[in-house]
Amino acid sequence: MNRILLPFITYIAFVAESTFMQVLAPEHYGWGFLLIPHFSLVLIILMSCYLKPSFGIVYGMIFGLLTDLIYTDLIGVYMFSTALVAYFISVLSRYLFSNFFVAILLSAAGVAGLEFMVYGLNSLIGIADTSIDSFFYDRLLPTLILNAVFTILVYYPFVKLLKKVKKTIHEN
């Protein structure tokens, strides 16, 4: 049951990203910054911290591909970037003591890493034409704050589920 629940919750977080943007988009309120919810990425980062690295990489590839197919015109940027972020976070989490504050820092580092990789790849291809200052202040900082708040809200219940999943994996 827990194995089915994990992809379902991640998918719900993925759907919640677009729902969040439709309801609380900053441009509806006249704000000049962008909020990019990466709720599924936050859950994938937590999976990378508390489960085997392969979980984060596989989920990162699947949900990155979904992001590419639904939201972008270029296939592979989010798939590659999300899987790479999941791998690096899993490596970092092996050297750091896993607790609430480390999870928030790793989540923020993962979201920042994804945003910088996507910005860099899109700039390299010629899709992104914003300056690094504009990217940093108008997109990255608000995105980090939003996703850090989401990490704080879901940390305890999701980590509790991950520990149950880990226990069932070791039993089988």
Backbone as JSON Lines, residues from 0, in Angstrom:
{"i":0,"aa":"M","n":[0.82,-1.2,0.0],"ca":[0.0,0.0,0.0],"c":[0.86,1.26,0.0]}
{"i":1,"aa":"N","n":[1.94,1.24,0.81],"ca":[2.81,2.42,0.88],"c":[3.54,2.66,-0.43]}
{"i":2,"aa":"R","n":[3.82,1.58,-1.18],"ca":[4.5,1.73,-2.47],"c":[3.59,2.41,-3.49]}
{"i":3,"aa":"I","n":[2.31,2.19,-3.4],"ca":[1.37,2.85,-4.3],"c":[1.11,4.28,-3.85]}
{"i":4,"aa":"L","n":[1.13,4.49,-2.56],"ca":[0.85,5.81,-2.0],"c":[1.93,6.84,-2.37]}
{"i":5,"aa":"L","n":[3.17,6.41,-2.43],"ca":[4.28,7.33,-2.73],"c":[4.17,7.96,-4.13]}
{"i":6,"aa":"P","n":[3.98,7.17,-5.2],"ca":[3.8,7.83,-6.51],"c":[2.52,8.65,-6.58]}
{"i":7,"aa":"F","n":[1.47,8.21,-5.9],"ca":[0.21,8.95,-5.92],"c":[0.38,10.32,-5.26]}
{"i":8,"aa":"I","n":[1.03,10.37,-4.12],"ca":[1.24,11.65,-3.43],"c":[2.13,12.57,-4.26]}
{"i":9,"aa":"T","n":[3.15,12.01,-4.89],"ca":[4.02,12.82,-5.73],"c":[3.26,13.36,-6.94]}
{"i":10,"aa":"Y","n":[2.39,12.55,-7.5],"ca":[1.57,13.01,-8.62],"c":[0.59,14.11,-8.17]}
{"i":11,"aa":"I","n":[0.0,13.96,-7.0],"ca":[-0.89,15.0,-6.46],"c":[-0.11,16.3,-6.27]}
{"i":12,"aa":"A","n":[1.13,16.21,-5.79],"ca":[1.96,17.41,-5.64],"c":[2.25,18.04,-6.99]}
{"i":13,"aa":"F","n":[2.46,17.2,-8.0],"ca":[2.71,17.69,-9.35],"c":[1.49,18.44,-9.89]}
{"i":14,"aa":"V","n":[0.32,17.89,-9.68],"ca":[-0.92,18.54,-10.13],"c":[-1.16,19.82,-9.32]}
{"i":15,"aa":"A","n":[-0.8,19.8,-8.04],"ca":[-1.0,20.97,-7.18],"c":[-0.14,22.15,-7.63]}
{"i":16,"aa":"E","n":[0.97,21.87,-8.29],"ca":[1.81,22.96,-8.79],"c":[1.04,23.85,-9.76]}
{"i":17,"aa":"S","n":[0.37,23.23,-10.71],"ca":[-0.37,24.04,-11.7],"c":[-1.61,24.66,-11.08]}
{"i":18,"aa":"T","n":[-2.24,23.95,-10.17],"ca":[-3.42,24.5,-9.48],"c":[-3.03,25.71,-8.65]}
{"i":19,"aa":"F","n":[-1.91,25.63,-7.98],"ca":[-1.4,26.74,-7.17],"c":[-1.17,27.97,-8.04]}
{"i":20,"aa":"M","n":[-0.58,27.73,-9.2],"ca":[-0.29,28.87,-10.09],"c":[-1.55,29.49,-10.67]}
{"i":21,"aa":"Q","n":[-2.58,28.7,-10.89],"ca":[-3.82,29.26,-11.42],"c":[-4.52,30.11,-10.38]}
{"i":22,"aa":"V","n":[-4.4,29.72,-9.13],"ca":[-5.1,30.43,-8.06],"c":[-4.29,31.61,-7.53]}
{"i":23,"aa":"L","n":[-3.01,31.41,-7.3],"ca":[-2.19,32.41,-6.63],"c":[-1.07,32.97,-7.5]}
{"i":24,"aa":"A","n":[-1.28,33.09,-8.78],"ca":[-0.25,33.65,-9.66],"c":[0.01,35.11,-9.31]}
{"i":25,"aa":"P","n":[1.28,35.49,-9.14],"ca":[1.6,36.87,-8.74],"c":[1.1,37.94,-9.72]}
{"i":26,"aa":"E","n":[1.03,37.61,-10.99],"ca":[0.58,38.63,-11.96],"c":[-0.88,38.98,-11.79]}
{"i":27,"aa":"H","n":[-1.66,38.09,-11.17],"ca":[-3.07,38.41,-10.89],"c":[-3.19,39.54,-9.87]}
{"i":28,"aa":"Y","n":[-2.18,39.69,-9.05],"ca":[-2.2,40.7,-7.99],"c":[-1.3,41.89,-8.27]}
{"i":29,"aa":"G","n":[-0.72,41.95,-9.47],"ca":[0.12,43.08,-9.85],"c":[1.54,43.01,-9.34]}
{"i":30,"aa":"W","n":[1.98,41.86,-8.86],"ca":[3.35,41.72,-8.37],"c":[4.28,41.47,-9.53]}
{"i":31,"aa":"G","n":[5.5,41.91,-9.42],"ca":[6.45,41.8,-10.52],"c":[7.38,40.61,-10.45]}
{"i":32,"aa":"F","n":[7.15,39.69,-9.56],"ca":[8.04,38.54,-9.45],"c":[7.31,37.26,-9.84]}
{"i":33,"aa":"L","n":[8.08,36.18,-9.98],"ca":[7.53,34.88,-10.36],"c":[7.66,33.9,-9.2]}
{"i":34,"aa":"L","n":[6.61,33.18,-8.94],"ca":[6.64,32.07,-7.98],"c":[6.52,30.79,-8.78]}
{"i":35,"aa":"I","n":[7.53,29.96,-8.7],"ca":[7.51,28.69,-9.42],"c":[7.42,27.58,-8.39]}
{"i":36,"aa":"P","n":[6.26,26.95,-8.25],"ca":[6.17,25.85,-7.29],"c":[6.83,24.59,-7.84]}
{"i":37,"aa":"H","n":[7.69,24.01,-7.04],"ca":[8.34,22.74,-7.37],"c":[8.0,21.73,-6.28]}
{"i":38,"aa":"F","n":[6.7,21.54,-6.05],"ca":[6.26,20.68,-4.96],"c":[6.68,19.23,-5.17]}
{"i":39,"aa":"S","n":[6.56,18.74,-6.4],"ca":[6.97,17.36,-6.66],"c":[8.49,17.22,-6.49]}
{"i":40,"aa":"L","n":[9.25,18.23,-6.87],"ca":[10.7,18.19,-6.67],"c":[11.05,18.13,-5.19]}
{"i":41,"aa":"V","n":[10.35,18.88,-4.38],"ca":[10.6,18.85,-2.93],"c":[10.38,17.44,-2.4]}
{"i":42,"aa":"L","n":[9.31,16.78,-2.83],"ca":[9.06,15.41,-2.38],"c":[10.13,14.46,-2.91]}
{"i":43,"aa":"I","n":[10.58,14.67,-4.13],"ca":[11.65,13.84,-4.7],"c":[12.95,14.05,-3.93]}
{"i":44,"aa":"I","n":[13.22,15.27,-3.53],"ca":[14.42,15.55,-2.73],"c":[14.33,14.84,-1.38]}
{"i":45,"aa":"L","n":[13.16,14.87,-0.75],"ca":[13.0,14.16,0.52],"c":[13.16,12.65,0.31]}
{"i":46,"aa":"M","n":[12.66,12.13,-0.81],"ca":[12.88,10.71,-1.13],"c":[14.35,10.42,-1.27]}
{"i":47,"aa":"S","n":[15.08,11.31,-1.93],"ca":[16.52,11.11,-2.13],"c":[17.27,11.12,-0.81]}
{"i":48,"aa":"C","n":[16.78,11.87,0.14],"ca":[17.43,11.94,1.45],"c":[17.15,10.71,2.3]}
{"i":49,"aa":"Y","n":[15.95,10.18,2.25],"ca":[15.54,9.14,3.19],"c":[15.43,7.75,2.58]}
{"i":50,"aa":"L","n":[15.44,7.63,1.26],"ca":[15.39,6.32,0.62],"c":[16.66,6.14,-0.22]}
{"i":51,"aa":"K","n":[16.7,5.08,-0.99],"ca":[17.84,4.83,-1.86],"c":[17.92,5.9,-2.95]}
{"i":52,"aa":"P","n":[19.13,6.21,-3.42],"ca":[19.27,7.22,-4.47],"c":[18.48,6.89,-5.73]}
{"i":53,"aa":"S","n":[18.29,5.61,-6.02],"ca":[17.57,5.23,-7.23],"c":[16.12,5.71,-7.21]}
{"i":54,"aa":"F","n":[15.51,5.79,-6.03],"ca":[14.14,6.31,-5.94],"c":[14.08,7.75,-6.45]}
{"i":55,"aa":"G","n":[14.96,8.59,-5.94],"ca":[14.97,9.99,-6.35],"c":[15.27,10.17,-7.81]}
{"i":56,"aa":"I","n":[16.22,9.39,-8.33],"ca":[16.6,9.52,-9.73],"c":[15.45,9.09,-10.64]}
{"i":57,"aa":"V","n":[14.84,7.95,-10.34],"ca":[13.74,7.47,-11.18],"c":[12.54,8.41,-11.11]}
{"i":58,"aa":"Y","n":[12.16,8.81,-9.91],"ca":[11.05,9.76,-9.77],"c":[11.39,11.09,-10.43]}
{"i":59,"aa":"G","n":[12.65,11.52,-10.31],"ca":[13.08,12.76,-10.95],"c":[12.96,12.7,-12.46]}
{"i":60,"aa":"M","n":[13.35,11.56,-13.04],"ca":[13.23,11.42,-14.49],"c":[11.77,11.39,-14.93]}
{"i":61,"aa":"I","n":[10.94,10.67,-14.18],"ca":[9.53,10.55,-14.56],"c":[8.82,11.9,-14.46]}
{"i":62,"aa":"F","n":[8.96,12.56,-13.3],"ca":[8.23,13.82,-13.12],"c":[8.9,14.97,-13.88]}
{"i":63,"aa":"G","n":[10.2,14.88,-14.13],"ca":[10.85,15.86,-15.0],"c":[10.35,15.74,-16.43]}
{"i":64,"aa":"L","n":[10.18,14.49,-16.89],"ca":[9.63,14.28,-18.23],"c":[8.19,14.79,-18.32]}
{"i":65,"aa":"L","n":[7.4,14.54,-17.27],"ca":[6.03,15.08,-17.25],"c":[6.04,16.6,-17.34]}
{"i":66,"aa":"T","n":[6.95,17.24,-16.61],"ca":[7.07,18.69,-16.66],"c":[7.44,19.15,-18.07]}
{"i":67,"aa":"D","n":[8.39,18.45,-18.68],"ca":[8.78,18.79,-20.05],"c":[7.62,18.65,-21.02]}
{"i":68,"aa":"L","n":[6.88,17.55,-20.89],"ca":[5.79,17.29,-21.83],"c":[4.63,18.27,-21.68]}
{"i":69,"aa":"I","n":[4.34,18.67,-20.45],"ca":[3.17,19.51,-20.2],"c":[3.48,21.0,-20.29]}
{"i":70,"aa":"Y","n":[4.62,21.43,-19.76],"ca":[4.86,22.86,-19.61],"c":[5.89,23.47,-20.56]}
{"i":71,"aa":"T","n":[6.74,22.67,-21.18],"ca":[7.8,23.26,-22.0],"c":[7.72,22.76,-23.44]}
{"i":72,"aa":"D","n":[8.44,23.43,-24.3],"ca":[8.51,23.03,-25.7],"c":[9.73,22.15,-25.98]}
{"i":73,"aa":"L","n":[10.64,22.09,-25.04],"ca":[11.89,21.37,-25.22],"c":[11.91,20.16,-24.3]}
{"i":74,"aa":"I","n":[11.97,18.96,-24.86],"ca":[11.91,17.74,-24.07],"c":[13.31,17.4,-23.55]}
{"i":75,"aa":"G","n":[13.4,17.14,-22.28],"ca":[14.63,16.65,-21.69],"c":[15.3,17.57,-20.7]}
{"i":76,"aa":"V","n":[15.01,18.86,-20.75],"ca":[15.69,19.8,-19.86],"c":[15.32,19.51,-18.4]}
{"i":77,"aa":"Y","n":[14.05,19.47,-18.09],"ca":[13.62,19.19,-16.72],"c":[13.88,17.73,-16.35]}
{"i":78,"aa":"M","n":[13.75,16.81,-17.29],"ca":[14.0,15.4,-16.99],"c":[15.45,15.21,-16.56]}
{"i":79,"aa":"F","n":[16.38,15.75,-17.31],"ca":[17.79,15.66,-16.97],"c":[18.1,16.4,-15.68]}
{"i":80,"aa":"S","n":[17.62,17.62,-15.57],"ca":[17.95,18.47,-14.42],"c":[17.37,17.91,-13.12]}
{"i":81,"aa":"T","n":[16.14,17.45,-13.14],"ca":[15.51,16.93,-11.93],"c":[16.2,15.65,-11.46]}
{"i":82,"aa":"A","n":[16.54,14.76,-12.39],"ca":[17.24,13.53,-12.01],"c":[18.63,13.85,-11.47]}
{"i":83,"aa":"L","n":[19.32,14.81,-12.07],"ca":[20.65,15.18,-11.61],"c":[20.6,15.82,-10.22]}
{"i":84,"aa":"V","n":[19.62,16.68,-10.0],"ca":[19.44,17.28,-8.68],"c":[19.16,16.19,-7.64]}
{"i":85,"aa":"A","n":[18.3,15.24,-7.96],"ca":[18.0,14.15,-7.03],"c":[19.24,13.35,-6.7]}
{"i":86,"aa":"Y","n":[20.08,13.1,-7.69],"ca":[21.31,12.35,-7.44],"c":[22.25,13.14,-6.53]}
{"i":87,"aa":"F","n":[22.5,14.41,-6.84],"ca":[23.41,15.21,-6.01],"c":[22.89,15.38,-4.58]}
{"i":88,"aa":"I","n":[21.6,15.54,-4.43],"ca":[21.03,15.67,-3.08],"c":[21.19,14.35,-2.32]}
{"i":89,"aa":"S","n":[21.0,13.22,-2.99],"ca":[21.18,11.94,-2.31],"c":[22.62,11.75,-1.87]}
{"i":90,"aa":"V","n":[23.58,12.2,-2.67],"ca":[24.99,12.12,-2.29],"c":[25.27,13.04,-1.1]}
{"i":91,"aa":"L","n":[24.78,14.28,-1.17],"ca":[24.99,15.22,-0.06],"c":[24.34,14.72,1.23]}
{"i":92,"aa":"S","n":[23.16,14.12,1.13],"ca":[22.46,13.7,2.34],"c":[23.17,12.54,3.03]}
{"i":93,"aa":"R","n":[24.01,11.81,2.33],"ca":[24.76,10.72,2.95],"c":[25.84,11.26,3.89]}
{"i":94,"aa":"Y","n":[26.3,12.48,3.63],"ca":[27.36,13.09,4.43],"c":[26.83,14.03,5.51]}
{"i":95,"aa":"L","n":[25.56,14.37,5.43],"ca":[24.96,15.28,6.4],"c":[23.95,14.52,7.26]}
{"i":96,"aa":"F","n":[23.85,14.9,8.5],"ca":[22.89,14.28,9.4],"c":[21.48,14.72,8.99]}
{"i":97,"aa":"S","n":[20.63,13.74,8.72],"ca":[19.28,14.07,8.25],"c":[18.38,14.51,9.4]}
{"i":98,"aa":"N","n":[18.0,15.74,9.37],"ca":[17.01,16.26,10.31],"c":[16.21,17.35,9.59]}
{"i":99,"aa":"F","n":[15.34,17.98,10.31],"ca":[14.43,18.97,9.74],"c":[15.17,20.11,9.05]}
{"i":100,"aa":"F","n":[16.15,20.69,9.71],"ca":[16.84,21.85,9.16],"c":[17.71,21.49,7.97]}
{"i":101,"aa":"V","n":[18.36,20.34,8.03],"ca":[19.16,19.89,6.89],"c":[18.26,19.61,5.69]}
{"i":102,"aa":"A","n":[17.09,19.05,5.94],"ca":[16.15,18.78,4.84],"c":[15.69,20.07,4.18]}
{"i":103,"aa":"I","n":[15.45,21.11,4.96],"ca":[15.07,22.41,4.39],"c":[16.22,22.99,3.55]}
{"i":104,"aa":"L","n":[17.44,22.9,4.08],"ca":[18.59,23.41,3.33],"c":[18.82,22.62,2.05]}
{"i":105,"aa":"L","n":[18.72,21.29,2.13],"ca":[18.9,20.47,0.93],"c":[17.78,20.71,-0.08]}
{"i":106,"aa":"S","n":[16.58,20.92,0.42],"ca":[15.45,21.22,-0.46],"c":[15.69,22.55,-1.18]}
{"i":107,"aa":"A","n":[16.11,23.55,-0.45],"ca":[16.4,24.85,-1.06],"c":[17.56,24.74,-2.04]}
{"i":108,"aa":"A","n":[18.58,23.98,-1.68],"ca":[19.72,23.79,-2.59],"c":[19.28,23.06,-3.86]}
{"i":109,"aa":"G","n":[18.4,22.07,-3.71],"ca":[17.9,21.34,-4.87],"c":[17.06,22.2,-5.79]}
{"i":110,"aa":"V","n":[16.18,22.99,-5.21],"ca":[15.35,23.9,-6.02],"c":[16.23,24.93,-6.71]}
{"i":111,"aa":"A","n":[17.2,25.48,-5.99],"ca":[18.11,26.46,-6.6],"c":[18.93,25.8,-7.71]}
{"i":112,"aa":"G","n":[19.4,24.59,-7.46],"ca":[20.16,23.87,-8.49],"c":[19.34,23.62,-9.73]}
{"i":113,"aa":"L","n":[18.09,23.2,-9.55],"ca":[17.21,22.97,-10.7],"c":[16.97,24.27,-11.46]}
{"i":114,"aa":"E","n":[16.66,25.33,-10.74],"ca":[16.39,26.61,-11.4],"c":[17.61,27.11,-12.17]}
{"i":115,"aa":"F","n":[18.82,27.0,-11.58],"ca":[20.02,27.44,-12.27],"c":[20.33,26.56,-13.48]}
{"i":116,"aa":"M","n":[20.12,25.25,-13.36],"ca":[20.37,24.38,-14.52],"c":[19.41,24.67,-15.66]}
{"i":117,"aa":"V","n":[18.13,24.83,-15.34],"ca":[17.15,25.12,-16.38],"c":[17.43,26.48,-17.0]}
{"i":118,"aa":"Y","n":[17.75,27.48,-16.17],"ca":[18.09,28.8,-16.69],"c":[19.33,28.73,-17.58]}
{"i":119,"aa":"G","n":[20.34,28.01,-17.12],"ca":[21.57,27.89,-17.89],"c":[21.36,27.17,-19.21]}
{"i":120,"aa":"L","n":[20.64,26.06,-19.18],"ca":[20.38,25.33,-20.43],"c":[19.51,26.14,-21.39]}
{"i":121,"aa":"N","n":[18.51,26.81,-20.85],"ca":[17.65,27.65,-21.71],"c":[18.41,28.86,-22.25]}
{"i":122,"aa":"S","n":[19.33,29.42,-21.48],"ca":[20.16,30.53,-21.97],"c":[21.12,30.04,-23.04]}
{"i":123,"aa":"L","n":[21.65,28.84,-22.85],"ca":[22.58,28.28,-23.82],"c":[21.9,28.04,-25.16]}
{"i":124,"aa":"I","n":[20.68,27.59,-25.11],"ca":[19.93,27.32,-26.33],"c":[19.38,28.61,-26.94]}
{"i":125,"aa":"G","n":[19.18,29.63,-26.11],"ca":[18.67,30.9,-26.6],"c":[17.21,31.13,-26.27]}
{"i":126,"aa":"I","n":[16.63,30.29,-25.42],"ca":[15.23,30.45,-25.04],"c":[15.07,31.52,-23.97]}
{"i":127,"aa":"A","n":[15.95,31.51,-22.97],"ca":[15.89,32.5,-21.88],"c":[16.72,33.71,-22.27]}
{"i":128,"aa":"D","n":[16.12,34.88,-22.11],"ca":[16.84,36.1,-22.46],"c":[16.88,37.1,-21.3]}
{"i":129,"aa":"T","n":[16.57,36.65,-20.1],"ca":[16.61,37.55,-18.94],"c":[18.03,37.6,-18.38]}
{"i":130,"aa":"S","n":[18.34,38.71,-17.73],"ca":[19.65,38.84,-17.11],"c":[19.71,38.0,-15.84]}
{"i":131,"aa":"I","n":[20.91,37.73,-15.39],"ca":[21.1,36.93,-14.18],"c":[20.55,37.66,-12.95]}
{"i":132,"aa":"D","n":[20.66,38.98,-12.92],"ca":[20.11,39.76,-11.8],"c":[18.59,39.63,-11.75]}
{"i":133,"aa":"S","n":[17.97,39.8,-12.88],"ca":[16.51,39.66,-12.95],"c":[16.08,38.25,-12.58]}
{"i":134,"aa":"F","n":[16.82,37.26,-13.08],"ca":[16.51,35.88,-12.73],"c":[16.62,35.67,-11.23]}
{"i":135,"aa":"F","n":[17.67,36.16,-10.63],"ca":[17.91,35.93,-9.21],"c":[16.85,36.59,-8.33]}
{"i":136,"aa":"Y","n":[16.58,37.86,-8.57],"ca":[15.66,38.6,-7.69],"c":[14.19,38.38,-8.02]}
{"i":137,"aa":"D","n":[13.87,38.24,-9.28],"ca":[12.46,38.13,-9.67],"c":[11.94,36.7,-9.73]}
{"i":138,"aa":"R","n":[12.84,35.73,-9.85],"ca":[12.38,34.35,-9.98],"c":[12.94,33.44,-8.88]}
{"i":139,"aa":"L","n":[14.25,33.45,-8.68],"ca":[14.87,32.47,-7.79],"c":[14.5,32.69,-6.32]}
{"i":140,"aa":"L","n":[14.67,33.9,-5.81],"ca":[14.39,34.14,-4.39],"c":[12.93,33.86,-4.01]}
{"i":141,"aa":"P","n":[11.94,34.37,-4.75],"ca":[10.55,34.03,-4.4],"c":[10.26,32.54,-4.52]}
{"i":142,"aa":"T","n":[10.87,31.89,-5.5],"ca":[10.68,30.45,-5.68],"c":[11.26,29.68,-4.51]}
{"i":143,"aa":"L","n":[12.43,30.08,-4.04],"ca":[13.05,29.41,-2.89],"c":[12.2,29.57,-1.63]}
{"i":144,"aa":"I","n":[11.65,30.75,-1.42],"ca":[10.81,30.98,-0.24],"c":[9.55,30.13,-0.3]}
{"i":145,"aa":"L","n":[8.89,30.12,-1.44],"ca":[7.67,29.33,-1.6],"c":[7.93,27.84,-1.35]}
{"i":146,"aa":"N","n":[8.97,27.31,-1.94],"ca":[9.25,25.88,-1.8],"c":[9.79,25.53,-0.42]}
{"i":147,"aa":"A","n":[10.47,26.46,0.24],"ca":[10.9,26.21,1.62],"c":[9.69,26.14,2.56]}
{"i":148,"aa":"V","n":[8.7,26.99,2.33],"ca":[7.47,26.93,3.13],"c":[6.75,25.6,2.88]}
{"i":149,"aa":"F","n":[6.71,25.16,1.63],"ca":[6.1,23.87,1.33],"c":[6.85,22.73,2.02]}
{"i":150,"aa":"T","n":[8.17,22.81,2.02],"ca":[8.98,21.78,2.69],"c":[8.66,21.74,4.18]}
{"i":151,"aa":"I","n":[8.53,22.88,4.79],"ca":[8.2,22.94,6.21],"c":[6.84,22.31,6.48]}
{"i":152,"aa":"L","n":[5.89,22.56,5.6],"ca":[4.53,22.04,5.8],"c":[4.43,20.53,5.62]}
{"i":153,"aa":"V","n":[5.18,19.97,4.69],"ca":[5.02,18.54,4.39],"c":[6.09,17.66,5.01]}
{"i":154,"aa":"Y","n":[7.09,18.23,5.65],"ca":[8.23,17.45,6.11],"c":[7.83,16.28,7.01]}
{"i":155,"aa":"Y","n":[7.2,16.56,8.11],"ca":[6.93,15.51,9.09],"c":[6.0,14.41,8.57]}
{"i":156,"aa":"P","n":[4.85,14.73,7.96],"ca":[4.02,13.63,7.47],"c":[4.67,12.83,6.34]}
{"i":157,"aa":"F","n":[5.39,13.5,5.46],"ca":[5.98,12.79,4.33],"c":[7.16,11.94,4.76]}
{"i":158,"aa":"V","n":[7.97,12.44,5.68],"ca":[9.1,11.64,6.18],"c":[8.59,10.43,6.96]}
{"i":159,"aa":"K","n":[7.5,10.59,7.66],"ca":[6.89,9.45,8.35],"c":[6.48,8.38,7.34]}
{"i":160,"aa":"L","n":[5.89,8.79,6.23],"ca":[5.53,7.85,5.17],"c":[6.78,7.21,4.56]}
{"i":161,"aa":"L","n":[7.83,8.0,4.33],"ca":[9.06,7.47,3.76],"c":[9.7,6.43,4.67]}
{"i":162,"aa":"K","n":[9.62,6.63,5.96],"ca":[10.17,5.65,6.9],"c":[9.38,4.35,6.85]}
{"i":163,"aa":"K","n":[8.06,4.43,6.66],"ca":[7.25,3.22,6.5],"c":[7.6,2.5,5.2]}
{"i":164,"aa":"V","n":[7.79,3.25,4.15],"ca":[8.17,2.66,2.86],"c":[9.53,1.99,2.97]}
{"i":165,"aa":"K","n":[10.47,2.66,3.62],"ca":[11.8,2.09,3.8],"c":[11.74,0.8,4.59]}
{"i":166,"aa":"K","n":[10.88,0.77,5.59],"ca":[10.73,-0.43,6.4],"c":[10.16,-1.58,5.57]}
{"i":167,"aa":"T","n":[9.16,-1.3,4.73],"ca":[8.58,-2.36,3.89],"c":[9.56,-2.82,2.82]}
{"i":168,"aa":"I","n":[10.45,-1.94,2.36],"ca":[11.44,-2.33,1.37],"c":[12.44,-3.3,2.0]}
{"i":169,"aa":"H","n":[12.86,-3.01,3.23],"ca":[13.83,-3.86,3.9],"c":[13.22,-5.2,4.31]}
{"i":170,"aa":"E","n":[11.92,-5.24,4.53],"ca":[11.27,-6.5,4.9],"c":[11.16,-7.44,3.71]}
{"i":171,"aa":"N","n":[11.06,-6.88,2.51],"ca":[10.88,-7.74,1.31],"c":[12.17,-8.18,0.73]}
